[in-house]
């Protein structure tokens, strides 16, 4: 059933919420449609604004659209509909442009387009009701009366807030572990919302004066739309589409830059290769969609437990790489163990059960196991291989420091010096083991065995001292 109807494969709270939004939109369209007197001048204005939106989509179509959630400037055409026309048209406005996006730009599951149209339509309806309820004549807006302009700005803000809130609730229901701050606003999103608000009000003023002025507003909106998509495509080219982490090529470039900086300043840095144990079994037993969700959850743990300037990427398949600027051997070990333990506590829900995974980690340190990226990757890869041989779910370092020109050689099992961590906790010093065990015991007593460590203010510890 979920294969034919993807919506039914989502969480039931999300299904109920999305269906509720669509029902409200349909009911509102039916009600206001019966109450609205159709005038040809309104129909012509609506058609002109939708035509401008279509031109904007077509002019940017050849650039493509980044995978995942992307932003556009189509509110520049939806907002004037809400300000200049009866509320019925605000409910209709998203539908033709969403159909065009689905058929001409990128096909996605239908329910997402339908729910997006409903959310935008309800936001436009609210903005239209507020504006027309406080501005009696559109001539006040055409004359740029301060009260009418102020109400137009308020209505545009209301449109943005309601649309963002409706989408944010859906995103939170789809992933309850995602924080509200992440699904509501960030700095870039706020900036883009401000640009859309200004464009919508300006296009509304121009269209209110004379519909023909839309010809002058269209080119700058198209140019801004293309610039926005170009920036999003550039960002997408740097990241892995499944996890949102840096892709392998971008990670290598940024890691090379950090290594050159560390060599110039004399600092050390640590490199971790993290591999999900028995990941093929997850794909074979639960399917690739669950496997993708495991990758997403592991990436979320890595982002949450590392510093902003740590360089984190997906190296391919089930392997992740982390570069830790300023980390020595003890600190790199500590971070590797924290990541291993956190990922081991991670739970990924499926249709019938909750699954967990473990990881093996290979660690290498600059100036100890190599001086350039290739040497460090080779050393960490050898350490990872040894972790797999020793039973997985553990952290290992290379058997011995590498000569500058030599590749790491694997030592036979049982002949490795104590630098290899041979048990799940690893060959940590007694002090470090005591710290990790003490932290785990405190967390288990207060918040459960897999709760995030927190500082005295309740903030998640993200390894700022690593």
Tab-separated table of C-alpha atoms in Angstrom:
chain	number	residue	atom	x	y	z
A	1	UNK	CA	0.000	0.000	0.000
A	2	UNK	CA	2.814	2.417	0.912
A	3	UNK	CA	4.485	1.691	-2.453
A	4	UNK	CA	1.416	2.933	-4.334
A	5	UNK	CA	0.517	5.681	-1.831
A	6	UNK	CA	3.777	7.101	-0.366
A	7	UNK	CA	1.857	9.283	2.082
A	8	UNK	CA	0.627	6.163	3.902
A	9	UNK	CA	4.231	5.178	4.549
A	10	UNK	CA	4.771	8.285	6.704
A	11	UNK	CA	4.162	8.632	10.441
A	12	UNK	CA	0.445	8.692	11.216
A	13	UNK	CA	0.544	12.071	13.022
A	14	UNK	CA	2.102	13.528	9.879
A	15	UNK	CA	-0.513	11.865	7.652
A	16	UNK	CA	-3.366	13.272	9.756
A	17	UNK	CA	-1.789	16.743	9.840
A	18	UNK	CA	-1.201	16.919	6.075
A	19	UNK	CA	-4.680	15.646	5.317
A	20	UNK	CA	-6.084	18.283	7.675
A	21	UNK	CA	-4.245	21.076	5.848
A	22	UNK	CA	-5.523	19.864	2.474
A	23	UNK	CA	-9.104	19.535	3.747
A	24	UNK	CA	-8.969	23.089	5.141
A	25	UNK	CA	-7.654	24.365	1.821
A	26	UNK	CA	-10.348	22.591	-0.184
A	27	UNK	CA	-13.083	23.756	2.200
A	28	UNK	CA	-11.798	27.341	2.076
A	29	UNK	CA	-11.637	27.270	-1.722
A	30	UNK	CA	-15.226	25.994	-1.938
A	31	UNK	CA	-16.533	28.542	0.563
A	32	UNK	CA	-14.788	31.642	-0.774
A	33	UNK	CA	-15.406	30.519	-4.348
A	34	UNK	CA	-19.136	30.552	-3.684
A	35	UNK	CA	-18.890	33.996	-2.040
A	36	UNK	CA	-16.714	35.665	-4.681
A	37	UNK	CA	-18.106	37.582	-7.625
A	38	UNK	CA	-15.956	36.749	-10.643
A	39	UNK	CA	-14.870	39.903	-12.469
A	40	UNK	CA	-12.890	39.792	-15.678
A	41	UNK	CA	-10.464	42.436	-14.469
A	42	UNK	CA	-9.613	40.235	-11.479
A	43	UNK	CA	-9.219	37.193	-13.705
A	44	UNK	CA	-6.900	39.151	-16.024
A	45	UNK	CA	-4.768	40.372	-13.096
A	46	UNK	CA	-4.573	36.837	-11.691
A	47	UNK	CA	-3.593	35.421	-15.093
A	48	UNK	CA	-0.929	38.103	-15.567
A	49	UNK	CA	0.677	37.348	-12.163
A	50	UNK	CA	0.596	33.580	-12.792
A	51	UNK	CA	2.110	34.136	-16.233
A	52	UNK	CA	4.982	36.068	-14.642
A	53	UNK	CA	5.505	33.204	-12.186
A	54	UNK	CA	5.554	30.738	-15.083
A	55	UNK	CA	8.116	32.832	-16.960
A	56	UNK	CA	10.250	32.946	-13.812
A	57	UNK	CA	10.126	29.134	-13.503
A	58	UNK	CA	10.888	28.557	-17.177
A	59	UNK	CA	13.764	31.056	-17.198
A	60	UNK	CA	15.411	29.211	-14.280
A	61	UNK	CA	14.521	25.664	-15.340
A	62	UNK	CA	17.676	24.997	-17.340
A	63	UNK	CA	19.785	25.602	-14.261
A	64	UNK	CA	18.119	22.613	-12.584
A	65	UNK	CA	17.025	22.359	-8.983
A	66	UNK	CA	19.075	21.025	-6.060
A	67	UNK	CA	17.962	17.820	-4.386
A	68	UNK	CA	16.041	18.061	-1.135
A	69	UNK	CA	14.467	21.246	0.155
A	70	UNK	CA	15.121	24.254	-2.083
A	71	UNK	CA	13.961	27.852	-1.985
A	72	UNK	CA	12.600	30.089	-4.705
A	73	UNK	CA	11.130	33.582	-5.075
A	74	UNK	CA	7.645	32.616	-6.236
A	75	UNK	CA	6.154	34.460	-3.270
A	76	UNK	CA	6.874	37.604	-5.290
A	77	UNK	CA	3.836	36.569	-7.412
A	78	UNK	CA	1.692	34.956	-4.708
A	79	UNK	CA	1.771	37.943	-2.354
A	80	UNK	CA	0.380	40.463	-4.904
A	81	UNK	CA	-2.533	38.063	-5.519
A	82	UNK	CA	-3.334	38.159	-1.789
A	83	UNK	CA	-3.052	41.967	-1.651
A	84	UNK	CA	-4.840	42.964	-4.867
A	85	UNK	CA	-7.510	40.299	-5.384
A	86	UNK	CA	-10.299	38.694	-3.315
A	87	UNK	CA	-9.221	35.906	-0.923
A	88	UNK	CA	-10.497	33.183	-3.282
A	89	UNK	CA	-7.637	33.896	-5.693
A	90	UNK	CA	-5.038	33.595	-2.918
A	91	UNK	CA	-6.216	30.014	-2.387
A	92	UNK	CA	-5.929	29.262	-6.110
A	93	UNK	CA	-2.574	30.972	-6.749
A	94	UNK	CA	-0.173	28.180	-5.660
A	95	UNK	CA	-1.882	25.481	-7.729
A	96	UNK	CA	-0.833	26.412	-11.321
A	97	UNK	CA	2.765	27.166	-10.344
A	98	UNK	CA	3.110	23.955	-8.311
A	99	UNK	CA	1.783	21.994	-11.298
A	100	UNK	CA	4.368	23.711	-13.496
A	101	UNK	CA	7.158	22.881	-11.027
A	102	UNK	CA	6.051	19.238	-10.960
A	103	UNK	CA	5.797	18.827	-14.728
A	104	UNK	CA	8.586	21.106	-15.980
A	105	UNK	CA	11.250	21.280	-13.276
A	106	UNK	CA	11.379	18.284	-10.929
A	107	UNK	CA	8.923	15.520	-10.255
A	108	UNK	CA	8.411	14.567	-6.637
A	109	UNK	CA	5.776	12.619	-4.738
A	110	UNK	CA	2.398	14.216	-5.431
A	111	UNK	CA	1.368	14.638	-1.810
A	112	UNK	CA	4.267	17.030	-1.197
A	113	UNK	CA	3.143	19.319	-4.016
A	114	UNK	CA	-0.475	19.139	-2.852
A	115	UNK	CA	0.424	19.904	0.764
A	116	UNK	CA	2.765	22.738	-0.261
A	117	UNK	CA	-0.022	24.266	-2.342
A	118	UNK	CA	-2.436	23.960	0.581
A	119	UNK	CA	0.002	25.554	3.063
A	120	UNK	CA	0.799	28.455	0.721
A	121	UNK	CA	-2.873	28.903	-0.088
A	122	UNK	CA	-3.895	29.054	3.578
A	123	UNK	CA	-1.083	31.537	4.315
A	124	UNK	CA	-2.199	33.667	1.358
A	125	UNK	CA	-5.823	33.478	2.495
A	126	UNK	CA	-4.924	34.758	5.959
A	127	UNK	CA	-2.830	37.585	4.531
A	128	UNK	CA	-5.617	38.547	2.130
A	129	UNK	CA	-8.304	38.572	4.836
A	130	UNK	CA	-6.149	40.731	7.126
A	131	UNK	CA	-5.252	43.198	4.369
A	132	UNK	CA	-8.743	43.598	2.894
A	133	UNK	CA	-10.251	43.707	6.362
A	134	UNK	CA	-8.196	46.795	7.209
A	135	UNK	CA	-7.814	48.521	3.827
A	136	UNK	CA	-11.191	49.469	2.388
A	137	UNK	CA	-10.074	50.659	-1.050
A	138	UNK	CA	-7.137	49.489	-3.168
A	139	UNK	CA	-6.729	53.108	-4.265
A	140	UNK	CA	-5.077	53.686	-0.868
A	141	UNK	CA	-2.358	51.179	-1.780
A	142	UNK	CA	-1.983	52.664	-5.270
A	143	UNK	CA	-1.539	56.094	-3.684
A	144	UNK	CA	1.081	54.608	-1.318
A	145	UNK	CA	-0.848	55.751	1.735
A	146	UNK	CA	1.245	55.012	4.855
A	147	UNK	CA	-1.543	53.026	6.542
A	148	UNK	CA	-2.112	50.859	3.441
A	149	UNK	CA	1.638	50.307	2.952
A	150	UNK	CA	2.037	49.340	6.586
A	151	UNK	CA	-0.839	46.886	6.358
A	152	UNK	CA	0.660	45.401	3.180
A	153	UNK	CA	3.924	44.795	5.030
A	154	UNK	CA	2.079	43.283	8.018
A	155	UNK	CA	0.095	41.007	5.696
A	156	UNK	CA	3.277	39.920	3.925
A	157	UNK	CA	4.902	39.131	7.286
A	158	UNK	CA	1.833	37.143	8.278
A	159	UNK	CA	2.011	35.208	5.009
A	160	UNK	CA	5.645	34.285	5.682
A	161	UNK	CA	5.111	33.336	9.323
A	162	UNK	CA	2.061	31.138	8.663
A	163	UNK	CA	3.585	29.390	5.656
A	164	UNK	CA	6.829	28.714	7.551
A	165	UNK	CA	4.952	27.504	10.633
A	166	UNK	CA	2.785	25.082	8.651
A	167	UNK	CA	5.809	23.590	6.903
A	168	UNK	CA	7.826	23.492	10.151
A	169	UNK	CA	5.147	21.492	11.960
A	170	UNK	CA	5.103	18.991	9.091
A	171	UNK	CA	8.906	18.696	9.174
A	172	UNK	CA	8.879	18.180	12.947
A	173	UNK	CA	6.197	15.504	12.707
A	174	UNK	CA	8.230	13.761	10.015
A	175	UNK	CA	11.325	13.815	12.252
A	176	UNK	CA	10.447	14.453	15.923
A	177	UNK	CA	14.135	14.412	16.883
A	178	UNK	CA	14.765	17.517	14.797
A	179	UNK	CA	14.883	20.671	16.913
A	180	UNK	CA	12.358	23.426	16.311
A	181	UNK	CA	15.091	25.943	15.653
A	182	UNK	CA	16.398	23.804	12.797
A	183	UNK	CA	13.001	23.529	11.108
A	184	UNK	CA	11.858	27.120	11.655
A	185	UNK	CA	14.465	29.688	10.695
A	186	UNK	CA	18.163	30.203	10.239
A	187	UNK	CA	20.075	33.282	9.175
A	188	UNK	CA	19.963	32.497	5.441
A	189	UNK	CA	16.271	31.639	5.575
A	190	UNK	CA	15.452	34.891	7.382
A	191	UNK	CA	17.384	36.897	4.796
A	192	UNK	CA	15.571	35.174	1.953
A	193	UNK	CA	12.204	35.685	3.632
A	194	UNK	CA	12.969	39.405	3.876
A	195	UNK	CA	13.858	39.555	0.182
A	196	UNK	CA	10.635	37.754	-0.765
A	197	UNK	CA	8.588	40.095	1.430
A	198	UNK	CA	10.065	43.197	-0.184
A	199	UNK	CA	9.677	41.813	-3.692
A	200	UNK	CA	6.064	40.828	-3.071
A	201	UNK	CA	5.085	44.264	-1.774
A	202	UNK	CA	6.925	46.082	-4.596
A	203	UNK	CA	5.382	43.851	-7.281
A	204	UNK	CA	1.978	44.404	-5.653
A	205	UNK	CA	2.446	48.182	-5.769
A	206	UNK	CA	3.529	48.085	-9.423
A	207	UNK	CA	0.678	45.792	-10.435
A	208	UNK	CA	-1.797	47.917	-8.467
A	209	UNK	CA	-0.776	50.989	-10.428
A	210	UNK	CA	-0.907	49.268	-13.811
A	211	UNK	CA	-0.768	45.593	-14.735
A	212	UNK	CA	1.523	46.486	-17.631
A	213	UNK	CA	4.227	47.453	-15.123
A	214	UNK	CA	4.705	43.731	-14.430
A	215	UNK	CA	6.853	43.728	-17.568
A	216	UNK	CA	9.347	45.934	-15.698
A	217	UNK	CA	9.270	43.910	-12.480
A	218	UNK	CA	9.776	40.533	-14.175
A	219	UNK	CA	13.463	40.820	-15.249
A	220	UNK	CA	14.901	41.663	-11.799
A	221	UNK	CA	12.851	38.891	-10.161
A	222	UNK	CA	14.065	36.385	-12.780
A	223	UNK	CA	17.660	37.493	-12.231
A	224	UNK	CA	17.348	37.100	-8.457
A	225	UNK	CA	15.677	33.706	-8.885
A	226	UNK	CA	18.511	32.453	-11.115
A	227	UNK	CA	21.135	33.785	-8.708
A	228	UNK	CA	19.424	32.032	-5.798
A	229	UNK	CA	19.232	28.707	-7.632
A	230	UNK	CA	22.857	29.027	-8.733
A	231	UNK	CA	23.957	29.520	-5.126
A	232	UNK	CA	21.872	26.528	-3.992
A	233	UNK	CA	23.310	24.348	-6.762
A	234	UNK	CA	26.833	25.370	-5.772
A	235	UNK	CA	26.101	24.386	-2.170
A	236	UNK	CA	24.547	21.100	-3.337
A	237	UNK	CA	27.680	20.309	-5.348
A	238	UNK	CA	29.679	20.448	-2.094
A	239	UNK	CA	27.458	18.167	-0.040
A	240	UNK	CA	26.341	14.562	-0.036
A	241	UNK	CA	22.635	14.514	-0.966
A	242	UNK	CA	21.680	11.780	1.513
A	243	UNK	CA	23.378	13.055	4.656
A	244	UNK	CA	24.008	16.750	4.047
A	245	UNK	CA	27.670	16.295	5.026
A	246	UNK	CA	30.541	17.304	2.769
A	247	UNK	CA	31.021	14.948	-0.156
A	248	UNK	CA	34.345	13.185	-0.663
A	249	UNK	CA	35.840	15.687	-3.121
A	250	UNK	CA	34.932	18.746	-1.036
A	251	UNK	CA	36.099	17.070	2.180
A	252	UNK	CA	39.489	16.323	0.645
A	253	UNK	CA	39.926	19.930	-0.481
A	254	UNK	CA	39.029	21.326	2.940
A	255	UNK	CA	41.115	18.691	4.726
A	256	UNK	CA	44.136	19.572	2.565
A	257	UNK	CA	43.667	23.224	3.506
A	258	UNK	CA	43.562	22.365	7.223
A	259	UNK	CA	46.668	20.179	6.955
A	260	UNK	CA	48.612	22.967	5.236
A	261	UNK	CA	47.501	25.379	7.981
A	262	UNK	CA	48.503	22.924	10.715
A	263	UNK	CA	51.907	22.362	9.081
A	264	UNK	CA	52.482	26.124	8.960
A	265	UNK	CA	51.507	26.700	12.588
A	266	UNK	CA	53.034	23.519	13.983
A	267	UNK	CA	49.686	22.245	15.346
A	268	UNK	CA	48.608	18.621	15.307
A	269	UNK	CA	45.348	17.292	13.998
A	270	UNK	CA	43.515	14.004	14.114
A	271	UNK	CA	41.821	12.084	11.328
A	272	UNK	CA	39.044	9.542	11.924
A	273	UNK	CA	37.583	7.048	9.483
A	274	UNK	CA	34.240	5.770	10.787
A	275	UNK	CA	32.660	2.691	9.222
A	276	UNK	CA	29.204	1.306	10.052
A	277	UNK	CA	29.513	-2.347	11.027
A	278	UNK	CA	27.550	-4.878	8.946
A	279	UNK	CA	25.781	-2.135	7.026
A	280	UNK	CA	25.048	-4.504	4.130
A	281	UNK	CA	22.978	-6.629	6.500
A	282	UNK	CA	20.828	-3.583	7.293
A	283	UNK	CA	20.174	-2.974	3.598
A	284	UNK	CA	19.495	-6.655	2.910
A	285	UNK	CA	17.216	-7.205	5.900
A	286	UNK	CA	15.333	-3.907	6.134
A	287	UNK	CA	15.731	-2.360	2.678
A	288	UNK	CA	17.667	0.555	1.277
A	289	UNK	CA	15.252	3.185	2.606
A	290	UNK	CA	16.019	2.090	6.165
A	291	UNK	CA	19.709	1.975	5.254
A	292	UNK	CA	19.483	5.567	4.037
A	293	UNK	CA	17.813	6.554	7.312
A	294	UNK	CA	20.674	4.939	9.241
A	295	UNK	CA	23.152	7.038	7.240
A	296	UNK	CA	21.123	10.181	7.978
A	297	UNK	CA	20.990	9.418	11.715
A	298	UNK	CA	24.724	8.698	11.907
A	299	UNK	CA	25.426	11.978	10.108
A	300	UNK	CA	23.188	13.792	12.609
A	301	UNK	CA	25.147	12.298	15.523
A	302	UNK	CA	28.432	13.389	13.956
A	303	UNK	CA	27.172	16.934	13.438
A	304	UNK	CA	25.786	17.111	16.962
A	305	UNK	CA	28.906	15.821	18.721
A	306	UNK	CA	31.599	17.748	16.824
A	307	UNK	CA	32.717	21.354	16.736
A	308	UNK	CA	31.669	23.748	13.986
A	309	UNK	CA	35.188	23.875	12.559
A	310	UNK	CA	35.747	20.107	12.529
A	311	UNK	CA	35.670	18.878	8.923
A	312	UNK	CA	33.073	16.103	8.555
A	313	UNK	CA	32.223	14.263	5.356
A	314	UNK	CA	30.821	11.109	3.859
A	315	UNK	CA	33.580	9.220	2.119
A	316	UNK	CA	31.335	6.815	0.271
A	317	UNK	CA	29.023	3.939	1.109
A	318	UNK	CA	28.911	3.549	4.886
A	319	UNK	CA	32.209	5.356	5.586
A	320	UNK	CA	32.525	8.796	7.156
A	321	UNK	CA	35.644	10.885	7.696
A	322	UNK	CA	36.365	13.503	10.342
A	323	UNK	CA	39.316	15.897	10.578
A	324	UNK	CA	39.931	17.324	14.062
A	325	UNK	CA	42.103	20.475	13.938
A	326	UNK	CA	44.289	20.894	17.026
A	327	UNK	CA	43.664	17.373	18.347
A	328	UNK	CA	46.509	15.244	19.724
A	329	UNK	CA	46.412	11.480	20.210
A	330	UNK	CA	44.513	11.501	23.507
A	331	UNK	CA	41.930	14.016	22.305
A	332	UNK	CA	41.376	12.215	18.991
A	333	UNK	CA	40.875	8.954	20.897
A	334	UNK	CA	38.432	10.622	23.249
A	335	UNK	CA	36.375	12.053	20.375
A	336	UNK	CA	36.421	8.748	18.483
A	337	UNK	CA	35.168	6.869	21.546
A	338	UNK	CA	32.444	9.440	22.208
A	339	UNK	CA	31.214	9.152	18.623
A	340	UNK	CA	31.329	5.358	18.757
A	341	UNK	CA	29.319	5.247	21.985
A	342	UNK	CA	26.763	7.825	20.786
A	343	UNK	CA	26.159	6.009	17.514
A	344	UNK	CA	25.823	2.731	19.419
A	345	UNK	CA	23.029	4.334	21.470
A	346	UNK	CA	21.251	5.573	18.349
A	347	UNK	CA	17.878	3.961	17.566
A	348	UNK	CA	16.354	3.919	14.069
A	349	UNK	CA	12.640	2.979	13.954
A	350	UNK	CA	11.324	0.656	11.228
A	351	UNK	CA	7.827	-0.639	10.567
A	352	UNK	CA	8.150	-3.544	12.993
A	353	UNK	CA	11.103	-2.838	15.265
A	354	UNK	CA	13.810	-0.412	16.288
A	355	UNK	CA	17.286	-1.201	15.000
A	356	UNK	CA	20.688	-0.139	16.285
A	357	UNK	CA	24.089	-0.135	14.649
A	358	UNK	CA	27.692	0.018	15.803
A	359	UNK	CA	30.735	1.570	14.168
A	360	UNK	CA	34.443	0.861	13.973
A	361	UNK	CA	36.827	3.809	14.011
A	362	UNK	CA	40.358	4.163	12.693
A	363	UNK	CA	42.404	7.072	14.094
A	364	UNK	CA	45.554	8.734	12.734
A	365	UNK	CA	47.480	11.754	14.023
A	366	UNK	CA	49.513	14.203	11.971
A	367	UNK	CA	53.269	14.291	12.664
A	368	UNK	CA	52.893	10.799	14.152
A	369	UNK	CA	51.338	8.662	11.447
A	370	UNK	CA	51.939	10.884	8.438
A	371	UNK	CA	52.480	14.424	7.218
A	372	UNK	CA	49.997	14.694	4.345
A	373	UNK	CA	46.417	13.670	3.733
A	374	UNK	CA	47.216	10.491	1.805
A	375	UNK	CA	49.486	9.199	4.574
A	376	UNK	CA	46.896	9.975	7.250
A	377	UNK	CA	44.102	8.340	5.271
A	378	UNK	CA	46.228	5.248	4.696
A	379	UNK	CA	47.138	5.033	8.387
A	380	UNK	CA	43.548	5.530	9.557
A	381	UNK	CA	42.325	3.001	6.991
A	382	UNK	CA	44.816	0.410	8.281
A	383	UNK	CA	43.663	1.101	11.847
A	384	UNK	CA	40.048	0.691	10.732
A	385	UNK	CA	40.914	-2.620	9.092
A	386	UNK	CA	42.453	-3.822	12.341
A	387	UNK	CA	39.343	-2.744	14.261
A	388	UNK	CA	37.275	-4.895	11.902
A	389	UNK	CA	39.619	-7.842	12.368
A	390	UNK	CA	39.476	-7.576	16.143
A	391	UNK	CA	35.690	-7.879	16.249
A	392	UNK	CA	34.295	-4.451	15.201
A	393	UNK	CA	32.634	-1.847	17.463
A	394	UNK	CA	35.972	-0.474	18.651
A	395	UNK	CA	38.548	2.237	18.031
A	396	UNK	CA	42.076	1.501	16.775
A	397	UNK	CA	45.228	3.422	15.990
A	398	UNK	CA	47.944	2.274	13.551
A	399	UNK	CA	50.390	-0.286	14.924
A	400	UNK	CA	53.355	2.077	14.820
A	401	UNK	CA	54.271	5.586	13.641
A	402	UNK	CA	54.902	5.773	9.916
A	403	UNK	CA	58.048	6.955	8.219
A	404	UNK	CA	57.473	9.958	6.035
A	405	UNK	CA	57.873	7.981	2.816
A	406	UNK	CA	56.557	4.582	3.863
A	407	UNK	CA	53.041	3.213	3.679
A	408	UNK	CA	51.528	1.604	6.783
A	409	UNK	CA	52.100	-2.135	7.075
A	410	UNK	CA	49.614	-4.339	8.871
A	411	UNK	CA	51.017	-6.343	11.720
A	412	UNK	CA	49.766	-9.861	12.418
A	413	UNK	CA	47.092	-10.330	15.037
A	414	UNK	CA	48.617	-10.644	18.456
A	415	UNK	CA	51.883	-8.957	17.475
A	416	UNK	CA	50.628	-5.406	17.569
A	417	UNK	CA	52.002	-3.179	20.292
A	418	UNK	CA	49.746	-1.637	22.889
A	419	UNK	CA	48.976	1.294	20.616
A	420	UNK	CA	46.098	-0.729	19.186
A	421	UNK	CA	42.863	-0.712	21.164
A	422	UNK	CA	42.082	-4.431	21.502
A	423	UNK	CA	38.832	-4.162	23.490
A	424	UNK	CA	35.638	-2.172	22.897
A	425	UNK	CA	36.796	0.644	25.137
A	426	UNK	CA	40.260	0.634	23.607
A	427	UNK	CA	43.768	1.115	24.852
A	428	UNK	CA	42.966	4.341	26.627
A	429	UNK	CA	44.913	5.477	29.600
A	430	UNK	CA	43.431	4.680	32.994
A	431	UNK	CA	42.513	8.297	33.514
A	432	UNK	CA	40.685	8.492	30.191
A	433	UNK	CA	38.822	5.231	30.795
A	434	UNK	CA	37.779	6.539	34.186
A	435	UNK	CA	36.433	9.729	32.641
A	436	UNK	CA	34.413	7.872	29.993
A	437	UNK	CA	32.994	5.345	32.449
A	438	UNK	CA	32.188	8.102	34.934
A	439	UNK	CA	30.405	10.151	32.286
A	440	UNK	CA	28.405	7.124	31.121
A	441	UNK	CA	27.401	6.216	34.684
A	442	UNK	CA	26.265	9.757	35.453
A	443	UNK	CA	24.230	9.913	32.244
A	444	UNK	CA	22.609	6.537	32.906
A	445	UNK	CA	21.638	7.565	36.417
A	446	UNK	CA	20.204	10.934	35.421
A	447	UNK	CA	18.937	10.622	31.850
A	448	UNK	CA	19.310	7.032	30.680
A	449	UNK	CA	22.229	5.184	29.111
A	450	UNK	CA	22.040	6.883	25.715
A	451	UNK	CA	21.266	10.476	26.732
A	452	UNK	CA	23.481	13.267	25.429
A	453	UNK	CA	26.096	14.526	27.830
A	454	UNK	CA	25.299	18.032	29.058
A	455	UNK	CA	27.091	20.803	30.758
A	456	UNK	CA	25.900	22.610	33.850
A	457	UNK	CA	23.508	24.752	31.821
A	458	UNK	CA	21.890	21.783	30.135
A	459	UNK	CA	23.611	22.357	26.785
A	460	UNK	CA	24.725	19.324	24.807
A	461	UNK	CA	28.464	18.742	25.006
A	462	UNK	CA	29.872	18.819	21.474
A	463	UNK	CA	33.513	18.225	22.180
A	464	UNK	CA	34.732	21.797	22.383
A	465	UNK	CA	37.861	20.592	24.092
A	466	UNK	CA	38.610	17.936	21.497
